[in-house]
CSV table of C-alpha atoms in Angstrom, one decimal:
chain,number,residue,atom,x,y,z
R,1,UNK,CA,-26.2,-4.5,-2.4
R,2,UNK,CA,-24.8,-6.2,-5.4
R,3,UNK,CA,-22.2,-7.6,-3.9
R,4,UNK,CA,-22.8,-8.9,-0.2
R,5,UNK,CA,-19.5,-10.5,2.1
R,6,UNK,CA,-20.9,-14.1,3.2
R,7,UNK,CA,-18.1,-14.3,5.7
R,8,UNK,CA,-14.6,-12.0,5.6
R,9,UNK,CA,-13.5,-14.2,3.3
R,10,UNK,CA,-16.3,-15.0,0.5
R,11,UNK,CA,-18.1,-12.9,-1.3
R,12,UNK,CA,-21.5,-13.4,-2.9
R,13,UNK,CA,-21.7,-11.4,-6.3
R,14,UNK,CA,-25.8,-10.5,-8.1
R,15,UNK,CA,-24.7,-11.1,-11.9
R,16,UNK,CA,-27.4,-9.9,-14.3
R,17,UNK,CA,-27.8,-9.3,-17.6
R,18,UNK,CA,-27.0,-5.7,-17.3
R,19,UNK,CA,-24.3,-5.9,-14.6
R,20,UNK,CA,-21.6,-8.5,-15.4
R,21,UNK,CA,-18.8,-8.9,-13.3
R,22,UNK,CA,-14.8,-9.4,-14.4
R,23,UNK,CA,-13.0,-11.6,-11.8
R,24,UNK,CA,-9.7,-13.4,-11.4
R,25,UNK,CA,-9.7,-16.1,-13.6
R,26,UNK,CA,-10.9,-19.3,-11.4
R,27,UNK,CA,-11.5,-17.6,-8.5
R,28,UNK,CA,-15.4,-18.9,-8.6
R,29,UNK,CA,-16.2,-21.0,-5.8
R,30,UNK,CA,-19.7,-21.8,-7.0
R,31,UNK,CA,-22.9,-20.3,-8.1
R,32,UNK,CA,-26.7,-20.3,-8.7
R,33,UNK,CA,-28.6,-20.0,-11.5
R,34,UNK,CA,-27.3,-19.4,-14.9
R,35,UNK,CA,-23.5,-17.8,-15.0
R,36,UNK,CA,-21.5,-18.5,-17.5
R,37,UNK,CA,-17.7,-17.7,-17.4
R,38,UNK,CA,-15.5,-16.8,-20.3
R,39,UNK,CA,-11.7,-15.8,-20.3
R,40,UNK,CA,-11.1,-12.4,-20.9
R,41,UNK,CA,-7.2,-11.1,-22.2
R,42,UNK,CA,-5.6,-8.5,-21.4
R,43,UNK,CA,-6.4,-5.1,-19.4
R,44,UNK,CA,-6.8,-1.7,-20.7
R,45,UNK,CA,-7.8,-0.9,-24.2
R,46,UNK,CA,-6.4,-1.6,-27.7
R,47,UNK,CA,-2.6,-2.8,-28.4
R,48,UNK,CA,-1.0,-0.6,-26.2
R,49,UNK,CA,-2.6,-1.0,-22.7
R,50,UNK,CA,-2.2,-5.0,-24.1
R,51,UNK,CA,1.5,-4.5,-24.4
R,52,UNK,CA,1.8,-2.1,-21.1
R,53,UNK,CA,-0.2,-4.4,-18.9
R,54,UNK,CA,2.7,-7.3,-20.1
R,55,UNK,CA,5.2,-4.9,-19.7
R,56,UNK,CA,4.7,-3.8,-16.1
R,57,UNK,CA,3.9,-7.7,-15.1
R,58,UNK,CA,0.3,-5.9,-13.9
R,59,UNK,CA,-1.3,-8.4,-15.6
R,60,UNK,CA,-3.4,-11.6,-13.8
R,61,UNK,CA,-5.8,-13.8,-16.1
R,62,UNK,CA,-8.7,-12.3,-15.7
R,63,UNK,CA,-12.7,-13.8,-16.4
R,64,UNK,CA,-16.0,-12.6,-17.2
R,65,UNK,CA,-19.0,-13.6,-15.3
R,66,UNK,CA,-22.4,-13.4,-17.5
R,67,UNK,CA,-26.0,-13.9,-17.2
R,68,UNK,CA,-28.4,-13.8,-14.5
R,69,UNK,CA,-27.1,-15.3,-11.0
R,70,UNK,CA,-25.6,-15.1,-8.1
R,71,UNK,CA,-21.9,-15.9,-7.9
R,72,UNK,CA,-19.2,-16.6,-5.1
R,73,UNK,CA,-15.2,-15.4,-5.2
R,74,UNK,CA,-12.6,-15.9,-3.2
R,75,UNK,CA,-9.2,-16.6,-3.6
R,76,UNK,CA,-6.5,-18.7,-1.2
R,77,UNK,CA,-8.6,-17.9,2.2
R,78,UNK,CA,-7.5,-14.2,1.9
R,79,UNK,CA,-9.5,-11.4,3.8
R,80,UNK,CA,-12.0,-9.7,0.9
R,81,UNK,CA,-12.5,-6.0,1.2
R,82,UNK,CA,-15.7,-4.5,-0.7
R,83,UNK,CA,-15.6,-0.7,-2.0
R,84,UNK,CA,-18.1,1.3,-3.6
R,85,UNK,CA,-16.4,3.5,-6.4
R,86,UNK,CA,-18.3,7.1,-7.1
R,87,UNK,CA,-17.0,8.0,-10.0
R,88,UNK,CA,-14.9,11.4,-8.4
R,89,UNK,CA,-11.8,9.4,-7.6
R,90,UNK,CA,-10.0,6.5,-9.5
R,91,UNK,CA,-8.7,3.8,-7.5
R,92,UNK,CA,-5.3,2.8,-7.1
R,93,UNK,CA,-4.8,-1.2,-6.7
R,94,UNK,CA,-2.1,-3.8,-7.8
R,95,UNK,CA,-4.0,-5.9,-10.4
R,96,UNK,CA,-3.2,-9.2,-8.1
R,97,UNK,CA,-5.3,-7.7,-5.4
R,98,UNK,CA,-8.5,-7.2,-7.8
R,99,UNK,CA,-11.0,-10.3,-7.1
R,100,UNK,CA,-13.9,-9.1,-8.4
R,101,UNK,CA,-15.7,-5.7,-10.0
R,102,UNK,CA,-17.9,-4.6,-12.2
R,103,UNK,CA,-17.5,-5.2,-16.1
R,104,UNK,CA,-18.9,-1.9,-16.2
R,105,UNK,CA,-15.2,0.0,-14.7
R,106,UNK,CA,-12.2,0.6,-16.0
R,107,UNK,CA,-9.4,-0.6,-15.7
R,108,UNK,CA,-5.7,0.1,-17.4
R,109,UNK,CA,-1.9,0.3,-16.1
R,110,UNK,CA,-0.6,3.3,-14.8
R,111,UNK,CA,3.3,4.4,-14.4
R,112,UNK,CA,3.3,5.3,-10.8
R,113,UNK,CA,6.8,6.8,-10.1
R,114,UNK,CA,7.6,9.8,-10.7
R,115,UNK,CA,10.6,11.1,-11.1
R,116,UNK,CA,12.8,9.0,-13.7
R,117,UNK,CA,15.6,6.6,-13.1
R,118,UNK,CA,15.9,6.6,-9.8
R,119,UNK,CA,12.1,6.1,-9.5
R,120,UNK,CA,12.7,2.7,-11.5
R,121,UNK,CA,15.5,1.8,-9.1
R,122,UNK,CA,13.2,2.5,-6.4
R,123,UNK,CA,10.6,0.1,-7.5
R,124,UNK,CA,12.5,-2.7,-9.0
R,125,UNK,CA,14.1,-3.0,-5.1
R,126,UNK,CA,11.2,-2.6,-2.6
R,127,UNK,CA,9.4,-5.4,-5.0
R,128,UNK,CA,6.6,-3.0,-5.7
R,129,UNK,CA,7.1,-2.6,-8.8
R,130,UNK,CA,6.6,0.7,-11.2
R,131,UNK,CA,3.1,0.1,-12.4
R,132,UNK,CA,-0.4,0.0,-11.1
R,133,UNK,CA,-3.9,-0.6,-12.1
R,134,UNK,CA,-6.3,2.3,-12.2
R,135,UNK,CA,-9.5,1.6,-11.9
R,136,UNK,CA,-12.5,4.2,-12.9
R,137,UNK,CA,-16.2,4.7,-12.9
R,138,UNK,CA,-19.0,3.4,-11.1
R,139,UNK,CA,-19.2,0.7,-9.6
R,140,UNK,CA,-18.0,-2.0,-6.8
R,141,UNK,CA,-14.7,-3.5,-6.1
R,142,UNK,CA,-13.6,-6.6,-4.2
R,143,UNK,CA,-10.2,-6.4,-2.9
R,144,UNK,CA,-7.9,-9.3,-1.6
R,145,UNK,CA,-5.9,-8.8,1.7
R,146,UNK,CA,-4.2,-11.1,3.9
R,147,UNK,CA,-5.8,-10.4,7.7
R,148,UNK,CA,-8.0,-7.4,6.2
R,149,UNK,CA,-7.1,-4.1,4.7
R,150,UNK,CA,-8.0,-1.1,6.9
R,151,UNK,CA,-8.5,2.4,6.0
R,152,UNK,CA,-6.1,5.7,6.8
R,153,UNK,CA,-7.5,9.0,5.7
R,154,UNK,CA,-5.4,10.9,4.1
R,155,UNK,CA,-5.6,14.8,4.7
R,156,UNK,CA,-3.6,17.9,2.9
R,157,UNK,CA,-0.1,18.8,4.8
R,158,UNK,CA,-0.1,15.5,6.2
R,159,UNK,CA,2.3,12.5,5.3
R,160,UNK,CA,0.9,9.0,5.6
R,161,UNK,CA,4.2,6.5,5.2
R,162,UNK,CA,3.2,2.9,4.1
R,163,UNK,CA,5.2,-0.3,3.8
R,164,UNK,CA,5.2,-1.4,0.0
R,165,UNK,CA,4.3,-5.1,1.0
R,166,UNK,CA,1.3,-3.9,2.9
R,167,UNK,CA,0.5,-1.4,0.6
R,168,UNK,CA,-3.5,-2.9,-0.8
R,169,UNK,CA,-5.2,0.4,-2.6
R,170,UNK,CA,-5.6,3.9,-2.7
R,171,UNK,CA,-8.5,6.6,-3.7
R,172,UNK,CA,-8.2,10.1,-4.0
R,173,UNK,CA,-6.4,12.6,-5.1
R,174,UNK,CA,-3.1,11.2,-3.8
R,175,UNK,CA,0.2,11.7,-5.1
R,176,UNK,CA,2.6,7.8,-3.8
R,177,UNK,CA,6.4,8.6,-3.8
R,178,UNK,CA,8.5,5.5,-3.3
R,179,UNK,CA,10.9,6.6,-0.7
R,180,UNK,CA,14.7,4.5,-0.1
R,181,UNK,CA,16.8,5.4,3.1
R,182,UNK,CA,19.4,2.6,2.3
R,183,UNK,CA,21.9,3.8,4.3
R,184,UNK,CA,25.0,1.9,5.8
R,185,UNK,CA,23.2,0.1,8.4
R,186,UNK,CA,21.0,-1.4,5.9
R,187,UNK,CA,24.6,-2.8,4.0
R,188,UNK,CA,25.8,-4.4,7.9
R,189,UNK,CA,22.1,-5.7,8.3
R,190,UNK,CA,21.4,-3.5,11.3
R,191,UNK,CA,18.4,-1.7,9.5
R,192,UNK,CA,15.2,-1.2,11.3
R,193,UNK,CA,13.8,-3.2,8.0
R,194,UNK,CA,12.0,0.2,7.2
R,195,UNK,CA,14.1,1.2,4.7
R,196,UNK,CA,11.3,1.4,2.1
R,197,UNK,CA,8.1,3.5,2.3
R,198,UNK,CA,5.5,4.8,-0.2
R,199,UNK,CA,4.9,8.4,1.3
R,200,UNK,CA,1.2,9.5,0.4
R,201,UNK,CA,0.2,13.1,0.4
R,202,UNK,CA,-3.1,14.6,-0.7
R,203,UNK,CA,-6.4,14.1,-0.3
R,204,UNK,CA,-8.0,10.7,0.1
R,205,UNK,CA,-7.9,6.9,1.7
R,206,UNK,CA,-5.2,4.3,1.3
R,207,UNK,CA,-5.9,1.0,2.7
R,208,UNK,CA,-3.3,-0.8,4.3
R,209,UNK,CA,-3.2,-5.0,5.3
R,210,UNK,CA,-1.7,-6.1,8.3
R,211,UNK,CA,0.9,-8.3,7.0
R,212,UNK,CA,3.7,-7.9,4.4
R,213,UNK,CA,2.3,-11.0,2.4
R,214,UNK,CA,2.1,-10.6,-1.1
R,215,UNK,CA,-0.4,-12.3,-3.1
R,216,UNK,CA,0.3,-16.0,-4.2
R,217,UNK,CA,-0.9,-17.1,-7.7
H,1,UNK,CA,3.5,9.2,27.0
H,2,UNK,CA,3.4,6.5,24.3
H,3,UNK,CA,0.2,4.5,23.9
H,4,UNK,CA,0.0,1.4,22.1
H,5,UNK,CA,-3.8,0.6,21.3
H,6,UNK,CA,-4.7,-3.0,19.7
H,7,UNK,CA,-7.2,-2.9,17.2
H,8,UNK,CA,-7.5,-6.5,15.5
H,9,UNK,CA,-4.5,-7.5,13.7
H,10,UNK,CA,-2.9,-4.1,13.9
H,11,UNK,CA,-1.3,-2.4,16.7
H,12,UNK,CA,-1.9,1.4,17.1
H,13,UNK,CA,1.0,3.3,18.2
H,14,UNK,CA,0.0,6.9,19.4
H,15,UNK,CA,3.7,8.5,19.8
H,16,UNK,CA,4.1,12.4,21.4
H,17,UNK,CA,7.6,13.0,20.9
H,18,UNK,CA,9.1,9.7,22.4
H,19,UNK,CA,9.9,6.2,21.5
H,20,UNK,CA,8.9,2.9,21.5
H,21,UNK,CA,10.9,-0.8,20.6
H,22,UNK,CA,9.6,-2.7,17.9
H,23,UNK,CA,10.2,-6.0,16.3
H,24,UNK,CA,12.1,-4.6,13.4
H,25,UNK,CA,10.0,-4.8,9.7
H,26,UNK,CA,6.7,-4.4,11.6
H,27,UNK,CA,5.4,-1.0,10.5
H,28,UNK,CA,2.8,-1.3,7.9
H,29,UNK,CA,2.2,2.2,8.1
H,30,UNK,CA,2.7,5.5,9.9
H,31,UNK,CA,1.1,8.9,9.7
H,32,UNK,CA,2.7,12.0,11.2
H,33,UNK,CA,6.6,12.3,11.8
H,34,UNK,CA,7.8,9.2,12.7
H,35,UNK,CA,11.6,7.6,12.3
H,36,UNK,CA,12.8,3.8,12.7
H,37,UNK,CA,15.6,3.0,13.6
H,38,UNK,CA,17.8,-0.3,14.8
H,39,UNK,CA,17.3,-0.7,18.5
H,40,UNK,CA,19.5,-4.0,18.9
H,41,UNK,CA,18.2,-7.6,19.9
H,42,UNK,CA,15.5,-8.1,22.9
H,43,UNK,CA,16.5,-9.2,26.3
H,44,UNK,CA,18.7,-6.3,27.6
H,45,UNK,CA,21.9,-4.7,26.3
H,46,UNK,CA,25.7,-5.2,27.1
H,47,UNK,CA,27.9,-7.7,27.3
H,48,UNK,CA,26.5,-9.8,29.7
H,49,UNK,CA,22.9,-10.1,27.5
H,50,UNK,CA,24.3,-10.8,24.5
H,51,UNK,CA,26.0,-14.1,25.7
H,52,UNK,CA,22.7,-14.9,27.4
H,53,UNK,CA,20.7,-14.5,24.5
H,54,UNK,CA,23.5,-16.2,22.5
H,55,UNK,CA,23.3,-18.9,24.8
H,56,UNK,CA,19.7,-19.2,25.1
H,57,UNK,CA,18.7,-18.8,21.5
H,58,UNK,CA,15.9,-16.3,22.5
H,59,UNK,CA,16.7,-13.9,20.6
H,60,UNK,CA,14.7,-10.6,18.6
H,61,UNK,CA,15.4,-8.2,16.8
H,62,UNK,CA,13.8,-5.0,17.9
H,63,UNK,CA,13.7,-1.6,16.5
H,64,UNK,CA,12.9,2.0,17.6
H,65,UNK,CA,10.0,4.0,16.7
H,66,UNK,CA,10.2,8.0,17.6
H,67,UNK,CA,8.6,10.8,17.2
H,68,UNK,CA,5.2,12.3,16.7
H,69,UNK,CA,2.1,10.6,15.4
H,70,UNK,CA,0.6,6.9,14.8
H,71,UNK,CA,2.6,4.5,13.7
H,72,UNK,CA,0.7,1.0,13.0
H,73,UNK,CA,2.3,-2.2,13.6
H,74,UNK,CA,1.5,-5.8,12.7
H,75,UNK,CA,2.9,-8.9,12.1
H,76,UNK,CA,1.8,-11.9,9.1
H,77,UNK,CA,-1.9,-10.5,9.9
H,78,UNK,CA,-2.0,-12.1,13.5
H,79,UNK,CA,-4.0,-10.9,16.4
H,80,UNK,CA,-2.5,-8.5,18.5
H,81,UNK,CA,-3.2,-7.9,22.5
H,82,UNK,CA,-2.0,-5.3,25.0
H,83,UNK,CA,-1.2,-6.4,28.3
H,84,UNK,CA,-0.5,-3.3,31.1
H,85,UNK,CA,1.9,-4.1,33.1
H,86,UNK,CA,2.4,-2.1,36.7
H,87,UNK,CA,5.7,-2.9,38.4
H,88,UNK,CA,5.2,-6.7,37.8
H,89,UNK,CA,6.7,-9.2,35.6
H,90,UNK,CA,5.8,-11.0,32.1
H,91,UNK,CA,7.5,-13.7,30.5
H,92,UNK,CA,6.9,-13.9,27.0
H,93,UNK,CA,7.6,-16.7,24.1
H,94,UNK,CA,10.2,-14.0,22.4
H,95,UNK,CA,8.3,-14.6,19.0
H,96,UNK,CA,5.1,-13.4,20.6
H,97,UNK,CA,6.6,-10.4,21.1
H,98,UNK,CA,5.4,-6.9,19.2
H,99,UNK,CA,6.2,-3.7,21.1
H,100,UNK,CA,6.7,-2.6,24.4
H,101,UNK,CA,6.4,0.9,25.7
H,102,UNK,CA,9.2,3.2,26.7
H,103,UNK,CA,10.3,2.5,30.5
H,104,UNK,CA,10.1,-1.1,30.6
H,105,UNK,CA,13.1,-3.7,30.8
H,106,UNK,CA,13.5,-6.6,28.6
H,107,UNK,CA,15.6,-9.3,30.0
H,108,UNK,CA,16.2,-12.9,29.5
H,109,UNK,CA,15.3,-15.8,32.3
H,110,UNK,CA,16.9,-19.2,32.2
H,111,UNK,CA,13.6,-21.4,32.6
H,112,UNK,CA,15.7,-24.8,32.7
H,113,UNK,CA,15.7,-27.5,31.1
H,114,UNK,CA,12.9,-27.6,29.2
H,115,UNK,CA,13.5,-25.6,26.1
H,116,UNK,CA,15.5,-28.2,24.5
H,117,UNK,CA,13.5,-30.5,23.5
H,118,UNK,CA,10.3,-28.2,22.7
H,119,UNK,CA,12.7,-26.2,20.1
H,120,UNK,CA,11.3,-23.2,22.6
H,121,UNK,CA,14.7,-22.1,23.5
H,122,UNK,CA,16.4,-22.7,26.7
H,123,UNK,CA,14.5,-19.3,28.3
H,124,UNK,CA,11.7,-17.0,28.1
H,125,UNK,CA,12.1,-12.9,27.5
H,126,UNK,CA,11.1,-11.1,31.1
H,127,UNK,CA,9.5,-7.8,30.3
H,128,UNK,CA,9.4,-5.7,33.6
H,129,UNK,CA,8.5,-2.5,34.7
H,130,UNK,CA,5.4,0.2,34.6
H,131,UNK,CA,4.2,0.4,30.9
H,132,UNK,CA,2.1,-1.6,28.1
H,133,UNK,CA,3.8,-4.6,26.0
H,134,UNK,CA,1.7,-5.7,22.6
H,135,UNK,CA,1.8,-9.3,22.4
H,136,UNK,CA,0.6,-11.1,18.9
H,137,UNK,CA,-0.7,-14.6,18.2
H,138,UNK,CA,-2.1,-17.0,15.8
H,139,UNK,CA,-5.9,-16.6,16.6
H,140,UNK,CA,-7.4,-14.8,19.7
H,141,UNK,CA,-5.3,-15.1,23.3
H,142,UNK,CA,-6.9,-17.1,25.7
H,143,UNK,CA,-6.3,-16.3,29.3
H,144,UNK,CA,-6.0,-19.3,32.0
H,145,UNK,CA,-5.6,-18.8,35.1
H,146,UNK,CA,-3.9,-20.7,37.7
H,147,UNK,CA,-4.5,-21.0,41.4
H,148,UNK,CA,-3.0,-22.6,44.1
H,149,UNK,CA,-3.8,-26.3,44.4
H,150,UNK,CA,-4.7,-25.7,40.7
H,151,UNK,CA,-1.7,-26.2,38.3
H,152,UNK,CA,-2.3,-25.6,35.0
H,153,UNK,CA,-0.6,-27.4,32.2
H,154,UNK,CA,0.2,-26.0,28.6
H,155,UNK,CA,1.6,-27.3,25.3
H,156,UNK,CA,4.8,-25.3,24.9
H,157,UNK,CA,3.9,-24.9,21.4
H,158,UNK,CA,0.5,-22.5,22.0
H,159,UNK,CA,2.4,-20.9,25.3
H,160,UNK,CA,2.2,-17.3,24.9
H,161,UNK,CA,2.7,-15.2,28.3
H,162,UNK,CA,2.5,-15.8,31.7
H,163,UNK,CA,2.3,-13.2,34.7
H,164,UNK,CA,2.4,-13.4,38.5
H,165,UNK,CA,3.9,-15.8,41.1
H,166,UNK,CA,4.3,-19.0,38.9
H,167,UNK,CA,6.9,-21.9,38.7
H,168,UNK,CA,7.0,-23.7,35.9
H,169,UNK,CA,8.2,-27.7,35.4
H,170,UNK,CA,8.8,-29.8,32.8
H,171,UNK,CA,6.3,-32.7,31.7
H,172,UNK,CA,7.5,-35.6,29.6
H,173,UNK,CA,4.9,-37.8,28.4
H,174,UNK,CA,7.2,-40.3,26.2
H,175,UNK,CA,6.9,-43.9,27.1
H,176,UNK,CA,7.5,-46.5,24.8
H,177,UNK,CA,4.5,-45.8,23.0
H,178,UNK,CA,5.8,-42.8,21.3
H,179,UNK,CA,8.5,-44.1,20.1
H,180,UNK,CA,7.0,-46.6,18.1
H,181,UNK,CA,4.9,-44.2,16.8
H,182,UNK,CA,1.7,-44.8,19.0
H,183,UNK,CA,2.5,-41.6,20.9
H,184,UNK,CA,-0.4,-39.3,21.7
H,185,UNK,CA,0.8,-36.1,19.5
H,186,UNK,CA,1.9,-34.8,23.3
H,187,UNK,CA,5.0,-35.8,24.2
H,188,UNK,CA,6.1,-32.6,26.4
H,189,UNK,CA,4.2,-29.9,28.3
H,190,UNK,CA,4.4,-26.6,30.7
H,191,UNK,CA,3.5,-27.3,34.1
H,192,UNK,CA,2.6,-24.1,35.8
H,193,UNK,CA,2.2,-23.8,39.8
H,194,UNK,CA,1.0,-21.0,42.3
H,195,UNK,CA,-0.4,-18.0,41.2
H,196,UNK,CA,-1.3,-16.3,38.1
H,197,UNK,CA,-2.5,-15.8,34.7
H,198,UNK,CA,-1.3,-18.0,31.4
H,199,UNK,CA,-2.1,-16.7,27.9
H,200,UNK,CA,-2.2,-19.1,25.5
H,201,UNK,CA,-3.5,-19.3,21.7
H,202,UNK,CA,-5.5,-21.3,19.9
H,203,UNK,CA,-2.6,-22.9,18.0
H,204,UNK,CA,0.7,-24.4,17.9
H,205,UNK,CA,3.6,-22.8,16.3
């Protein structure tokens, strides 16, 4: 394992010469042998995943990690969540929440609602906002979560309805609709404070955190 | 029959078909047919609760979860417990509080005097009944238990719950130490008596 959890909140990354490692920028807490660290801009590739990843504010300072080491991340004392990416499946994940992966996956922005205006609406209001980072390949992923992100399995003909603050990542052929049932009771402040929901169908796993915390800069 | 099933930080709520109250913005998700809905505040409805919750400050705001399927619950990632209750009574910090199953009462006890200077309100929320109640809290509960001839004393900051014959006092530790700043960091505390179990956790609010 390249990447081994020291406790649930530190994880201990193997940089080597042919597996270097992008991280949130200054989110090393230390490290052995030689690693050297260099800012990396923008996500995506060329101009235009540059200019989206600006765009859709799915854009956090990023670093590279090089040479031959071992490395520690972590990030404000948030719970880190390790996943092993195949290849069959990219992986759905709000930039903010990436700590650490391979140099080796991709990453770039993608426009997650569907279905026009009201879609925009949707997403400028629960906070979510309209873009996410996909990430492909092979590889390994560290996640950020406050208390720990937990898996749901997501099967065909079966709706799994997720608060957008505790929303971490998805994988899988999944289609996420941002649903709003504002209604009148929402105006009077007698909602049930559910008003919000990404509705997930498909096949696949979101993982979901226990909190509605966001992550801090 | 509802089931509520604590797994860590979150709170597993298996649902066939009826309902269960909820502190209201708790879901973090649900699989299945589930609805939420507004279920008013905690400790009781009419009249007569409201004006003891608005006298009392103990006050939640609860909503309904029904239907089919699992609905999971959690709160600011803190650790969540299920306590069965069969016929008897909890009192719970109101804060504390996650979800109780259907069939159980919420109500709100006067516990005298000494809410006002804790900031823990003037009373505790009474859950009573046959069913399960999902309590949370900063760090793992820690169950004390008190027998007679053995009272057990709490800070009201890391009081939880308490269940069984228990009466609770007030104690006061100021002198004129702490007020010129020499105090020990413990000016007031829970005094439990009789019979019974105290949860408390492993921090103060």
């Amino acid at each position: 394992m390249a990447y081994e959890l020291l406790n649930s909140k530190v994880v201990a990354v193997d940089v080597t010469g042919q597996r270097p490692v992008l991280s949130r920028r200054g989110a090393m807490l230390g490290y052995s042998g030689r690693v050297a660290f260099a800012p990396v801009h923008g996500q995506g590739t060329g101009v235009g995943g540059m200019v989206g990843a600006a765009l859709a504010s799915e854009s956090v300072p990023m670093m590279a990690s090089t040479g031959d080491g071992k490395a520690l991340f972590g990030h404000r004392g948030l719970h880190v969540t390790v996943l092993d990416l195949d290849g069959s499946a990219p992986l759905l994940v709000e930039a903010d929440r990436l700590l650490v992966h391979d140099a080796a996956l991709q990453t770039s922005v993608q426009f997650l609602g569907q279905g026009g205006l009201k879609a925009m609406v949707r997403g400028m209001a629960t906070g979510q906002g309209l873009f996410t980072t996909q990430v492909n390949g092979v590889g390994q992923v560290a996640l950020l979560s406050h208390g720990g992100a937990f898996p749901l399995q997501v099967q065909p003909g079966e709706t799994v309805g997720v608060d957008p603050q505790a929303y971490v990542a998805s994988k899988g052929q999944l289609s996420l609709d941002l649903s709003a049932k504002v209604g009148w009771r929402e105006a009077v402040g007698r909602g049930s404070g559910e008003a919000f929901q990404i509705h997930v169908t498909g096949t696949g796993t979101v993982w979901v955190q226990a909190s509605e915390q966001k992550v801090k800069a | 029959m509802a089931t509520l099933t604590a797994d860590g930080r979150v709170l597993q709520v298996q649902l066939h078909g009826d309902a269960v109250r909820a502190v209201t913005g708790s879901m973090v998700a649900f699989t299945g047919a589930v609805q939420f809905k507004h279920a008013g505040a905690g400790g009781g409805d009419g009249m007569r609760a409201a004006l003891k919750r608005r006298v009392a400050g103990e006050s939640v705001s609860l909503m309904e979860c029904s239907g089919s399927g699992t609905a999971y619950l959690a709160v600011e990632a803190r650790q969540v417990a299920v306590v069965d209750l069969v016929g008897d009574t909890l009192s719970v910090e109101s804060e504390s509080l996650l979800a109780v199953s259907p069939g159980l009462t919420l109500d709100v006890k006067f516990a005298g005097m000494s809410g006002i200077s804790s900031g823990q309100g003037l009373a505790t929320t009474t859950v009573s009944g046959q069913g399960q109640v999902a309590l949370m809290s900063e760090g793992p509960l820690i169950a004390l238990e008190v027998a007679p001839g053995q009272p057990l004393v709490v800070d009201p900051d890391a009081f939880i719950a308490s269940r069984g014959q228990l009466s609770t006092s007030f104690v006061s530790g100021v002198s004129w130490k702490s007020l010129v700043g020499e105090g020990s960091g413990e000016p007031f505390s829970i005094r439990f008596d009789g019979a019974g179990t105290v949860l408390v956790q492993p921090a103060e609010r």
